[in-house]
Amino acid sequence: MVTDTSRHQTVSARIADGVAARVLVDYDGATPPYELLEALRRQGWLPLRHLAPPAAAIDWSRPDPSQRSGYAIRPYPVRTQGTFEGTDAQRALAIRRAQATIDDLVGSGAGGRRRLGITVTAPVAALARPIVAAHCTILEEWAHRSPRQASYRGQVAAAEKAVHTFLVQVSARLEVELLGALAHWEPEVADAATVRRPPPPVRDNRPAGPPVTVQVEVRAQLRDEVVRHLDTMAEVQSASTTGRTIRASYRGVRTEQRHEMITLVVAVPATIDLAELERDLTGLGANAVRRTAPTPAPVSPAGGPAPRRRTW
């Protein structure tokens, strides 16, 4: 079943959803749509190769200065295809993303593309990312803190919240649908020209001590989101996987659930407030943030550091 057809100049792309999901791209071999093919390959549609031109398409009588070659390529038809392998849910999402990519790059509405900055709160960033990717192209994304005003019992104070911003390029046809899918999270939407990635926090001139080592325990399915947030401020040194059994009892019926947990060992700069970091990670779904006690250095009986032993 053909689910989408988009045409622009010499390119025609369509998606067929049958026993196996396929994307077919027809184009003029003299001007291959490299951007479209590469974008679809990154989404898992393989192989989508651009084959070498046949001998009849090579014009040896005139060189091509743009390609720095002694021949030119005559127009010739090319059809390439790629298939997507995965579960039904993965295939449905891949088809939706491919439709958005085709419409964005070579569709009839390609000239009406807009660049937007979409900001959501950090805890829902992992849920919003596949929805955003299914409707448009994510150009850049970053986690940061946004200033806001908090009120309590009539008093207003300045505060900050952890947020995540997606810089996207979306077609006019899918913009309304995208914002509607994100509406229940109340995102902040602005034109890309007004969105600026905040600079890294300025470090003060106070002498900073050694990094503080902490352990962050998180469920396996939330690992990528927590690591992405930590990479903006700290260094993830190692990760280990453990299993945890959670027992519950309800009306005399006892149940056990096995969860895969990831323990991250993180080196946090001494200039970062650990209490603030723990609040951010808890909002992202981390179960525990524990500070690891430093290993004491060996001390000689005289009170100074232990002398190094000679090995010769």
PDB file of C-alpha atoms in Angstrom:
ATOM      1  CA  MET A   1       0.000   0.000   0.000  1.00  0.00           C
ATOM      2  CA  VAL A   2       1.440   3.367  -1.006  1.00  0.00           C
ATOM      3  CA  THR A   3       1.245   5.610   2.074  1.00  0.00           C
ATOM      4  CA  ASP A   4       3.038   8.711   0.809  1.00  0.00           C
ATOM      5  CA  THR A   5       4.209  10.111  -2.500  1.00  0.00           C
ATOM      6  CA  SER A   6       6.247  13.321  -2.762  1.00  0.00           C
ATOM      7  CA  ARG A   7       7.649  14.894  -5.922  1.00  0.00           C
ATOM      8  CA  HIS A   8      10.100  17.743  -6.408  1.00  0.00           C
ATOM      9  CA  GLN A   9      11.824  18.333  -9.739  1.00  0.00           C
ATOM     10  CA  THR A  10      13.294  14.954 -10.763  1.00  0.00           C
ATOM     11  CA  VAL A  11      12.898  13.077  -7.455  1.00  0.00           C
ATOM     12  CA  SER A  12       9.991  10.793  -6.596  1.00  0.00           C
ATOM     13  CA  ALA A  13       9.923   8.950  -3.256  1.00  0.00           C
ATOM     14  CA  ARG A  14       7.217   6.702  -1.893  1.00  0.00           C
ATOM     15  CA  ILE A  15       6.763   4.229   0.950  1.00  0.00           C
ATOM     16  CA  ALA A  16       5.106   0.836   0.547  1.00  0.00           C
ATOM     17  CA  ASP A  17       3.873  -0.925   3.694  1.00  0.00           C
ATOM     18  CA  GLY A  18       3.211  -4.573   2.919  1.00  0.00           C
ATOM     19  CA  VAL A  19       4.833  -7.753   4.183  1.00  0.00           C
ATOM     20  CA  ALA A  20       8.024  -5.708   4.474  1.00  0.00           C
ATOM     21  CA  ALA A  21       8.179  -1.913   4.708  1.00  0.00           C
ATOM     22  CA  ARG A  22      10.007  -0.483   1.686  1.00  0.00           C
ATOM     23  CA  VAL A  23      10.951   2.976   0.517  1.00  0.00           C
ATOM     24  CA  LEU A  24      11.401   3.520  -3.231  1.00  0.00           C
ATOM     25  CA  VAL A  25      13.268   6.529  -4.608  1.00  0.00           C
ATOM     26  CA  ASP A  26      13.239   7.375  -8.324  1.00  0.00           C
ATOM     27  CA  TYR A  27      15.515  10.177  -9.498  1.00  0.00           C
ATOM     28  CA  ASP A  28      17.760  11.463 -12.269  1.00  0.00           C
ATOM     29  CA  GLY A  29      21.165   9.828 -11.925  1.00  0.00           C
ATOM     30  CA  ALA A  30      22.880  13.022 -13.079  1.00  0.00           C
ATOM     31  CA  THR A  31      21.703  14.822  -9.914  1.00  0.00           C
ATOM     32  CA  PRO A  32      21.401  12.255  -7.089  1.00  0.00           C
ATOM     33  CA  PRO A  33      19.503  13.344  -3.928  1.00  0.00           C
ATOM     34  CA  TYR A  34      22.370  12.503  -1.564  1.00  0.00           C
ATOM     35  CA  GLU A  35      20.831  14.353   1.385  1.00  0.00           C
ATOM     36  CA  LEU A  36      17.589  12.372   1.154  1.00  0.00           C
ATOM     37  CA  LEU A  37      19.333   9.005   0.751  1.00  0.00           C
ATOM     38  CA  GLU A  38      21.672   9.658   3.672  1.00  0.00           C
ATOM     39  CA  ALA A  39      18.823  10.803   5.951  1.00  0.00           C
ATOM     40  CA  LEU A  40      16.790   7.655   5.211  1.00  0.00           C
ATOM     41  CA  ARG A  41      19.808   5.387   5.711  1.00  0.00           C
ATOM     42  CA  ARG A  42      20.404   6.911   9.155  1.00  0.00           C
ATOM     43  CA  GLN A  43      16.833   5.975  10.055  1.00  0.00           C
ATOM     44  CA  GLY A  44      17.476   2.299   9.182  1.00  0.00           C
ATOM     45  CA  TRP A  45      16.259   2.063   5.574  1.00  0.00           C
ATOM     46  CA  LEU A  46      18.909  -0.049   3.854  1.00  0.00           C
ATOM     47  CA  PRO A  47      20.661  -0.306   1.474  1.00  0.00           C
ATOM     48  CA  LEU A  48      19.443   2.722  -0.611  1.00  0.00           C
ATOM     49  CA  ARG A  49      22.628   2.763  -2.690  1.00  0.00           C
ATOM     50  CA  HIS A  50      23.414   5.157  -5.504  1.00  0.00           C
ATOM     51  CA  LEU A  51      24.962   2.939  -8.174  1.00  0.00           C
ATOM     52  CA  ALA A  52      27.637   4.015 -10.642  1.00  0.00           C
ATOM     53  CA  PRO A  53      26.272   5.334 -13.954  1.00  0.00           C
ATOM     54  CA  PRO A  54      26.135   2.959 -16.934  1.00  0.00           C
ATOM     55  CA  ALA A  55      28.541   3.435 -19.829  1.00  0.00           C
ATOM     56  CA  ALA A  56      25.819   4.956 -22.012  1.00  0.00           C
ATOM     57  CA  ALA A  57      25.333   7.784 -19.490  1.00  0.00           C
ATOM     58  CA  ILE A  58      28.972   8.929 -19.584  1.00  0.00           C
ATOM     59  CA  ASP A  59      29.685  11.759 -22.011  1.00  0.00           C
ATOM     60  CA  TRP A  60      33.419  11.783 -22.704  1.00  0.00           C
ATOM     61  CA  SER A  61      33.143  14.674 -25.187  1.00  0.00           C
ATOM     62  CA  ARG A  62      32.731  17.367 -22.516  1.00  0.00           C
ATOM     63  CA  PRO A  63      34.382  17.655 -19.098  1.00  0.00           C
ATOM     64  CA  ASP A  64      32.494  18.552 -15.923  1.00  0.00           C
ATOM     65  CA  PRO A  65      34.289  21.392 -14.066  1.00  0.00           C
ATOM     66  CA  SER A  66      32.046  21.063 -11.019  1.00  0.00           C
ATOM     67  CA  GLN A  67      33.163  17.455 -10.471  1.00  0.00           C
ATOM     68  CA  ARG A  68      36.736  18.062 -11.633  1.00  0.00           C
ATOM     69  CA  SER A  69      36.446  15.166 -14.054  1.00  0.00           C
ATOM     70  CA  GLY A  70      37.112  14.762 -17.757  1.00  0.00           C
ATOM     71  CA  TYR A  71      33.566  13.640 -18.497  1.00  0.00           C
ATOM     72  CA  ALA A  72      29.974  14.615 -17.782  1.00  0.00           C
ATOM     73  CA  ILE A  73      26.970  12.493 -16.782  1.00  0.00           C
ATOM     74  CA  ARG A  74      23.936  12.495 -19.038  1.00  0.00           C
ATOM     75  CA  PRO A  75      20.464  12.267 -17.436  1.00  0.00           C
ATOM     76  CA  TYR A  76      19.421   8.662 -16.815  1.00  0.00           C
ATOM     77  CA  PRO A  77      16.684   7.122 -14.628  1.00  0.00           C
ATOM     78  CA  VAL A  78      17.614   5.454 -11.342  1.00  0.00           C
ATOM     79  CA  ARG A  79      15.479   3.507  -8.881  1.00  0.00           C
ATOM     80  CA  THR A  80      16.877   2.508  -5.507  1.00  0.00           C
ATOM     81  CA  GLN A  81      15.062   0.992  -2.562  1.00  0.00           C
ATOM     82  CA  GLY A  82      15.578   0.241   1.084  1.00  0.00           C
ATOM     83  CA  THR A  83      13.764  -1.942   3.592  1.00  0.00           C
ATOM     84  CA  PHE A  84      13.257  -1.538   7.317  1.00  0.00           C
ATOM     85  CA  GLU A  85      13.412  -4.477   9.719  1.00  0.00           C
ATOM     86  CA  GLY A  86      11.863  -4.348  13.163  1.00  0.00           C
ATOM     87  CA  THR A  87       8.740  -4.941  15.209  1.00  0.00           C
ATOM     88  CA  ASP A  88       5.347  -3.638  14.118  1.00  0.00           C
ATOM     89  CA  ALA A  89       5.670  -0.657  16.461  1.00  0.00           C
ATOM     90  CA  GLN A  90       9.193   0.133  15.254  1.00  0.00           C
ATOM     91  CA  ARG A  91       8.112  -0.182  11.635  1.00  0.00           C
ATOM     92  CA  ALA A  92       5.137   2.150  12.148  1.00  0.00           C
ATOM     93  CA  LEU A  93       7.411   4.765  13.726  1.00  0.00           C
ATOM     94  CA  ALA A  94      10.020   4.332  10.957  1.00  0.00           C
ATOM     95  CA  ILE A  95       7.357   4.863   8.268  1.00  0.00           C
ATOM     96  CA  ARG A  96       6.153   8.012  10.023  1.00  0.00           C
ATOM     97  CA  ARG A  97       9.710   9.373  10.268  1.00  0.00           C
ATOM     98  CA  ALA A  98      10.439   8.544   6.625  1.00  0.00           C
ATOM     99  CA  GLN A  99       7.248  10.323   5.534  1.00  0.00           C
ATOM    100  CA  ALA A 100       8.305  13.421   7.455  1.00  0.00           C
ATOM    101  CA  THR A 101      11.813  13.283   5.965  1.00  0.00           C
ATOM    102  CA  ILE A 102      10.546  12.906   2.393  1.00  0.00           C
ATOM    103  CA  ASP A 103       8.074  15.735   2.829  1.00  0.00           C
ATOM    104  CA  ASP A 104      10.723  17.898   4.501  1.00  0.00           C
ATOM    105  CA  LEU A 105      13.456  17.423   1.886  1.00  0.00           C
ATOM    106  CA  VAL A 106      11.808  16.805  -1.487  1.00  0.00           C
ATOM    107  CA  GLY A 107       8.069  17.118  -0.974  1.00  0.00           C
ATOM    108  CA  SER A 108       5.752  19.686  -2.476  1.00  0.00           C
ATOM    109  CA  GLY A 109       5.967  21.636   0.780  1.00  0.00           C
ATOM    110  CA  ALA A 110       9.755  21.639   0.903  1.00  0.00           C
ATOM    111  CA  GLY A 111       9.836  25.362   0.245  1.00  0.00           C
ATOM    112  CA  GLY A 112       7.660  25.987   3.325  1.00  0.00           C
ATOM    113  CA  ARG A 113      10.018  24.504   5.886  1.00  0.00           C
ATOM    114  CA  ARG A 114      10.504  26.326   9.180  1.00  0.00           C
ATOM    115  CA  ARG A 115      13.098  26.085  11.894  1.00  0.00           C
ATOM    116  CA  LEU A 116      11.736  26.080  15.425  1.00  0.00           C
ATOM    117  CA  GLY A 117      13.060  25.812  18.936  1.00  0.00           C
ATOM    118  CA  ILE A 118      10.894  23.504  21.071  1.00  0.00           C
ATOM    119  CA  THR A 119      11.619  23.432  24.805  1.00  0.00           C
ATOM    120  CA  VAL A 120      10.146  20.873  27.224  1.00  0.00           C
ATOM    121  CA  THR A 121      10.905  20.060  30.835  1.00  0.00           C
ATOM    122  CA  ALA A 122      13.789  17.644  31.339  1.00  0.00           C
ATOM    123  CA  PRO A 123      11.729  14.718  32.750  1.00  0.00           C
ATOM    124  CA  VAL A 124       9.656  14.421  29.549  1.00  0.00           C
ATOM    125  CA  ALA A 125      12.496  14.939  27.050  1.00  0.00           C
ATOM    126  CA  ALA A 126      12.944  11.186  26.517  1.00  0.00           C
ATOM    127  CA  LEU A 127       9.219  10.811  25.774  1.00  0.00           C
ATOM    128  CA  ALA A 128       9.085  13.841  23.484  1.00  0.00           C
ATOM    129  CA  ARG A 129      12.154  12.915  21.387  1.00  0.00           C
ATOM    130  CA  PRO A 130      10.566  10.069  19.315  1.00  0.00           C
ATOM    131  CA  ILE A 131       7.473  12.225  18.675  1.00  0.00           C
ATOM    132  CA  VAL A 132       9.594  15.131  17.479  1.00  0.00           C
ATOM    133  CA  ALA A 133      11.777  12.848  15.341  1.00  0.00           C
ATOM    134  CA  ALA A 134       8.676  11.296  13.749  1.00  0.00           C
ATOM    135  CA  HIS A 135       7.434  14.667  12.506  1.00  0.00           C
ATOM    136  CA  CYS A 136      10.560  16.596  11.544  1.00  0.00           C
ATOM    137  CA  THR A 137      14.345  16.698  11.431  1.00  0.00           C
ATOM    138  CA  ILE A 138      16.190  17.350  14.699  1.00  0.00           C
ATOM    139  CA  LEU A 139      19.102  19.643  13.870  1.00  0.00           C
ATOM    140  CA  GLU A 140      20.445  20.020  17.406  1.00  0.00           C
ATOM    141  CA  GLU A 141      19.385  19.461  21.006  1.00  0.00           C
ATOM    142  CA  TRP A 142      20.737  20.372  24.399  1.00  0.00           C
ATOM    143  CA  ALA A 143      19.880  20.246  28.098  1.00  0.00           C
ATOM    144  CA  HIS A 144      20.080  23.427  30.159  1.00  0.00           C
ATOM    145  CA  ARG A 145      18.430  25.350  32.979  1.00  0.00           C
ATOM    146  CA  SER A 146      15.814  28.017  32.356  1.00  0.00           C
ATOM    147  CA  PRO A 147      15.081  30.898  34.751  1.00  0.00           C
ATOM    148  CA  ARG A 148      11.516  31.244  36.000  1.00  0.00           C
ATOM    149  CA  GLN A 149       9.515  32.832  38.787  1.00  0.00           C
ATOM    150  CA  ALA A 150       8.146  30.682  41.580  1.00  0.00           C
ATOM    151  CA  SER A 151       5.365  31.910  43.844  1.00  0.00           C
ATOM    152  CA  TYR A 152       4.412  30.546  47.244  1.00  0.00           C
ATOM    153  CA  ARG A 153       1.815  32.103  49.584  1.00  0.00           C
ATOM    154  CA  GLY A 154       1.925  35.412  47.748  1.00  0.00           C
ATOM    155  CA  GLN A 155       5.719  35.646  47.647  1.00  0.00           C
ATOM    156  CA  VAL A 156       7.549  35.560  44.295  1.00  0.00           C
ATOM    157  CA  ALA A 157      11.153  34.399  44.020  1.00  0.00           C
ATOM    158  CA  ALA A 158      13.561  33.727  41.172  1.00  0.00           C
ATOM    159  CA  ALA A 159      14.189  30.042  40.453  1.00  0.00           C
ATOM    160  CA  GLU A 160      15.440  27.718  37.723  1.00  0.00           C
ATOM    161  CA  LYS A 161      14.132  24.533  36.147  1.00  0.00           C
ATOM    162  CA  ALA A 162      15.878  21.810  34.142  1.00  0.00           C
ATOM    163  CA  VAL A 163      14.667  21.863  30.518  1.00  0.00           C
ATOM    164  CA  HIS A 164      15.581  20.339  27.155  1.00  0.00           C
ATOM    165  CA  THR A 165      15.497  22.227  23.833  1.00  0.00           C
ATOM    166  CA  PHE A 166      15.120  20.683  20.365  1.00  0.00           C
ATOM    167  CA  LEU A 167      16.170  22.795  17.368  1.00  0.00           C
ATOM    168  CA  VAL A 168      14.133  21.319  14.497  1.00  0.00           C
ATOM    169  CA  GLN A 169      13.272  21.839  10.849  1.00  0.00           C
ATOM    170  CA  VAL A 170       9.642  21.032  10.087  1.00  0.00           C
ATOM    171  CA  SER A 171       7.429  21.351   7.045  1.00  0.00           C
ATOM    172  CA  ALA A 172       4.362  23.561   7.141  1.00  0.00           C
ATOM    173  CA  ARG A 173       2.111  20.519   6.656  1.00  0.00           C
ATOM    174  CA  LEU A 174       3.429  18.745   9.772  1.00  0.00           C
ATOM    175  CA  GLU A 175       3.999  21.720  12.066  1.00  0.00           C
ATOM    176  CA  VAL A 176       0.438  21.859  13.379  1.00  0.00           C
ATOM    177  CA  GLU A 177       0.353  18.083  13.869  1.00  0.00           C
ATOM    178  CA  LEU A 178       3.673  18.151  15.757  1.00  0.00           C
ATOM    179  CA  LEU A 179       2.638  20.915  18.137  1.00  0.00           C
ATOM    180  CA  GLY A 180      -0.676  19.170  18.721  1.00  0.00           C
ATOM    181  CA  ALA A 181       1.101  15.934  19.683  1.00  0.00           C
ATOM    182  CA  LEU A 182       3.236  17.834  22.225  1.00  0.00           C
ATOM    183  CA  ALA A 183       0.474  20.116  23.546  1.00  0.00           C
ATOM    184  CA  HIS A 184      -0.211  18.205  26.790  1.00  0.00           C
ATOM    185  CA  TRP A 185       3.417  18.857  27.877  1.00  0.00           C
ATOM    186  CA  GLU A 186       2.964  22.607  27.306  1.00  0.00           C
ATOM    187  CA  PRO A 187       6.201  23.167  25.362  1.00  0.00           C
ATOM    188  CA  GLU A 188       7.719  26.568  24.739  1.00  0.00           C
ATOM    189  CA  VAL A 189       7.902  27.149  20.962  1.00  0.00           C
ATOM    190  CA  ALA A 190       9.923  29.935  19.350  1.00  0.00           C
ATOM    191  CA  ASP A 191      11.388  30.760  15.970  1.00  0.00           C
ATOM    192  CA  ALA A 192      14.886  29.323  15.575  1.00  0.00           C
ATOM    193  CA  ALA A 193      16.324  32.797  14.932  1.00  0.00           C
ATOM    194  CA  THR A 194      15.508  33.750  18.535  1.00  0.00           C
ATOM    195  CA  VAL A 195      16.789  30.531  20.120  1.00  0.00           C
ATOM    196  CA  ARG A 196      20.346  30.607  21.409  1.00  0.00           C
ATOM    197  CA  ARG A 197      22.190  27.712  22.969  1.00  0.00           C
ATOM    198  CA  PRO A 198      23.285  28.953  26.403  1.00  0.00           C
ATOM    199  CA  PRO A 199      27.042  29.131  27.030  1.00  0.00           C
ATOM    200  CA  PRO A 200      28.560  26.751  29.570  1.00  0.00           C
ATOM    201  CA  PRO A 201      28.331  28.023  33.148  1.00  0.00           C
ATOM    202  CA  VAL A 202      31.084  30.439  34.101  1.00  0.00           C
ATOM    203  CA  ARG A 203      33.390  29.002  36.707  1.00  0.00           C
ATOM    204  CA  ASP A 204      34.396  31.270  39.544  1.00  0.00           C
ATOM    205  CA  ASN A 205      38.008  31.921  40.517  1.00  0.00           C
ATOM    206  CA  ARG A 206      37.807  30.119  43.838  1.00  0.00           C
ATOM    207  CA  PRO A 207      40.262  27.246  44.130  1.00  0.00           C
ATOM    208  CA  ALA A 208      38.415  24.092  43.207  1.00  0.00           C
ATOM    209  CA  GLY A 209      39.177  20.824  44.899  1.00  0.00           C
ATOM    210  CA  PRO A 210      39.347  17.402  43.283  1.00  0.00           C
ATOM    211  CA  PRO A 211      36.226  16.015  41.593  1.00  0.00           C
ATOM    212  CA  VAL A 212      33.659  14.360  43.821  1.00  0.00           C
ATOM    213  CA  THR A 213      32.772  10.773  42.925  1.00  0.00           C
ATOM    214  CA  VAL A 214      29.097   9.853  43.119  1.00  0.00           C
ATOM    215  CA  GLN A 215      27.105   6.760  42.206  1.00  0.00           C
ATOM    216  CA  VAL A 216      23.852   7.193  40.304  1.00  0.00           C
ATOM    217  CA  GLU A 217      21.400   4.284  40.183  1.00  0.00           C
ATOM    218  CA  VAL A 218      18.851   4.343  37.375  1.00  0.00           C
ATOM    219  CA  ARG A 219      16.643   1.905  35.513  1.00  0.00           C
ATOM    220  CA  ALA A 220      18.110   0.583  32.286  1.00  0.00           C
ATOM    221  CA  GLN A 221      15.480   2.213  30.064  1.00  0.00           C
ATOM    222  CA  LEU A 222      16.336   5.672  31.484  1.00  0.00           C
ATOM    223  CA  ARG A 223      20.112   5.306  31.227  1.00  0.00           C
ATOM    224  CA  ASP A 224      20.608   7.234  27.959  1.00  0.00           C
ATOM    225  CA  GLU A 225      18.644  10.262  29.151  1.00  0.00           C
ATOM    226  CA  VAL A 226      20.519  10.457  32.475  1.00  0.00           C
ATOM    227  CA  VAL A 227      23.918  10.030  30.794  1.00  0.00           C
ATOM    228  CA  ARG A 228      23.070  12.738  28.248  1.00  0.00           C
ATOM    229  CA  HIS A 229      22.287  15.137  31.108  1.00  0.00           C
ATOM    230  CA  LEU A 230      25.451  14.217  33.045  1.00  0.00           C
ATOM    231  CA  ASP A 231      27.697  14.661  29.996  1.00  0.00           C
ATOM    232  CA  THR A 232      26.923  18.402  30.007  1.00  0.00           C
ATOM    233  CA  MET A 233      28.562  18.924  33.402  1.00  0.00           C
ATOM    234  CA  ALA A 234      30.435  15.843  34.644  1.00  0.00           C
ATOM    235  CA  GLU A 235      32.338  12.763  33.500  1.00  0.00           C
ATOM    236  CA  VAL A 236      30.742   9.312  33.527  1.00  0.00           C
ATOM    237  CA  GLN A 237      33.635   7.001  34.381  1.00  0.00           C
ATOM    238  CA  SER A 238      31.986   3.580  34.375  1.00  0.00           C
ATOM    239  CA  ALA A 239      28.667   1.754  34.339  1.00  0.00           C
ATOM    240  CA  SER A 240      27.646  -1.605  35.786  1.00  0.00           C
ATOM    241  CA  THR A 241      24.448  -3.599  35.456  1.00  0.00           C
ATOM    242  CA  THR A 242      22.713  -5.339  38.343  1.00  0.00           C
ATOM    243  CA  GLY A 243      19.368  -7.005  38.850  1.00  0.00           C
ATOM    244  CA  ARG A 244      16.959  -6.058  41.592  1.00  0.00           C
ATOM    245  CA  THR A 245      13.932  -8.011  42.722  1.00  0.00           C
ATOM    246  CA  ILE A 246      11.023  -5.957  44.038  1.00  0.00           C
ATOM    247  CA  ARG A 247       8.480  -7.870  46.129  1.00  0.00           C
ATOM    248  CA  ALA A 248       4.915  -6.661  46.595  1.00  0.00           C
ATOM    249  CA  SER A 249       1.849  -7.998  48.337  1.00  0.00           C
ATOM    250  CA  TYR A 250      -1.755  -7.086  47.563  1.00  0.00           C
ATOM    251  CA  ARG A 251      -4.741  -8.781  49.208  1.00  0.00           C
ATOM    252  CA  GLY A 252      -2.647 -11.756  50.176  1.00  0.00           C
ATOM    253  CA  VAL A 253      -1.160 -12.230  46.684  1.00  0.00           C
ATOM    254  CA  ARG A 254       2.612 -11.865  46.590  1.00  0.00           C
ATOM    255  CA  THR A 255       4.379 -10.873  43.392  1.00  0.00           C
ATOM    256  CA  GLU A 256       7.988 -10.408  42.397  1.00  0.00           C
ATOM    257  CA  GLN A 257       9.314  -8.191  39.618  1.00  0.00           C
ATOM    258  CA  ARG A 258      12.836  -8.245  38.291  1.00  0.00           C
ATOM    259  CA  HIS A 259      14.283  -4.890  37.198  1.00  0.00           C
ATOM    260  CA  GLU A 260      17.568  -4.263  35.420  1.00  0.00           C
ATOM    261  CA  MET A 261      19.396  -1.409  37.158  1.00  0.00           C
ATOM    262  CA  ILE A 262      22.392   0.579  35.935  1.00  0.00           C
ATOM    263  CA  THR A 263      24.886   2.036  38.427  1.00  0.00           C
ATOM    264  CA  LEU A 264      26.906   4.935  37.007  1.00  0.00           C
ATOM    265  CA  VAL A 265      30.137   6.121  38.611  1.00  0.00           C
ATOM    266  CA  VAL A 266      30.396   9.847  37.917  1.00  0.00           C
ATOM    267  CA  ALA A 267      33.176  12.354  38.620  1.00  0.00           C
ATOM    268  CA  VAL A 268      31.466  15.655  39.452  1.00  0.00           C
ATOM    269  CA  PRO A 269      33.504  18.898  39.509  1.00  0.00           C
ATOM    270  CA  ALA A 270      33.797  20.399  42.963  1.00  0.00           C
ATOM    271  CA  THR A 271      32.151  23.637  41.758  1.00  0.00           C
ATOM    272  CA  ILE A 272      28.790  21.913  41.110  1.00  0.00           C
ATOM    273  CA  ASP A 273      26.179  21.871  43.863  1.00  0.00           C
ATOM    274  CA  LEU A 274      25.494  18.182  44.587  1.00  0.00           C
ATOM    275  CA  ALA A 275      22.063  18.927  46.092  1.00  0.00           C
ATOM    276  CA  GLU A 276      21.015  20.680  42.878  1.00  0.00           C
ATOM    277  CA  LEU A 277      22.418  17.836  40.761  1.00  0.00           C
ATOM    278  CA  GLU A 278      20.486  15.288  42.834  1.00  0.00           C
ATOM    279  CA  ARG A 279      17.233  17.220  42.282  1.00  0.00           C
ATOM    280  CA  ASP A 280      17.818  17.240  38.518  1.00  0.00           C
ATOM    281  CA  LEU A 281      18.623  13.520  38.359  1.00  0.00           C
ATOM    282  CA  THR A 282      15.654  12.605  40.537  1.00  0.00           C
ATOM    283  CA  GLY A 283      13.435  14.533  38.140  1.00  0.00           C
ATOM    284  CA  LEU A 284      14.874  12.445  35.280  1.00  0.00           C
ATOM    285  CA  GLY A 285      13.989   9.211  37.087  1.00  0.00           C
ATOM    286  CA  ALA A 286      17.174   8.264  38.946  1.00  0.00           C
ATOM    287  CA  ASN A 287      16.473   6.109  42.018  1.00  0.00           C
ATOM    288  CA  ALA A 288      19.471   7.099  44.137  1.00  0.00           C
ATOM    289  CA  VAL A 289      22.449   9.464  44.075  1.00  0.00           C
ATOM    290  CA  ARG A 290      25.126   8.474  46.577  1.00  0.00           C
ATOM    291  CA  ARG A 291      28.414  10.187  47.287  1.00  0.00           C
ATOM    292  CA  THR A 292      31.369   7.823  47.380  1.00  0.00           C
ATOM    293  CA  ALA A 293      33.790   8.316  50.259  1.00  0.00           C
ATOM    294  CA  PRO A 294      37.309   9.173  49.003  1.00  0.00           C
ATOM    295  CA  THR A 295      40.077   6.670  49.589  1.00  0.00           C
ATOM    296  CA  PRO A 296      42.470   8.085  52.235  1.00  0.00           C
ATOM    297  CA  ALA A 297      46.069   8.541  51.128  1.00  0.00           C
ATOM    298  CA  PRO A 298      48.707   6.518  53.032  1.00  0.00           C
ATOM    299  CA  VAL A 299      50.409   8.538  55.786  1.00  0.00           C
ATOM    300  CA  SER A 300      53.775   7.830  57.376  1.00  0.00           C
ATOM    301  CA  PRO A 301      54.141   7.660  61.187  1.00  0.00           C
ATOM    302  CA  ALA A 302      55.876  11.068  61.141  1.00  0.00           C
ATOM    303  CA  GLY A 303      52.689  12.700  59.928  1.00  0.00           C
ATOM    304  CA  GLY A 304      53.710  13.429  56.331  1.00  0.00           C
ATOM    305  CA  PRO A 305      52.877  11.511  53.151  1.00  0.00           C
ATOM    306  CA  ALA A 306      54.358   8.028  52.883  1.00  0.00           C
ATOM    307  CA  PRO A 307      57.707   8.044  51.034  1.00  0.00           C
ATOM    308  CA  ARG A 308      57.824   6.342  47.666  1.00  0.00           C
ATOM    309  CA  ARG A 309      59.619   3.009  47.729  1.00  0.00           C
ATOM    310  CA  ARG A 310      62.583   2.666  45.474  1.00  0.00           C
ATOM    311  CA  THR A 311      62.563  -0.283  43.128  1.00  0.00           C
ATOM    312  CA  TRP A 312      66.283  -0.481  42.409  1.00  0.00           C
TER     313      TRP A 312
END
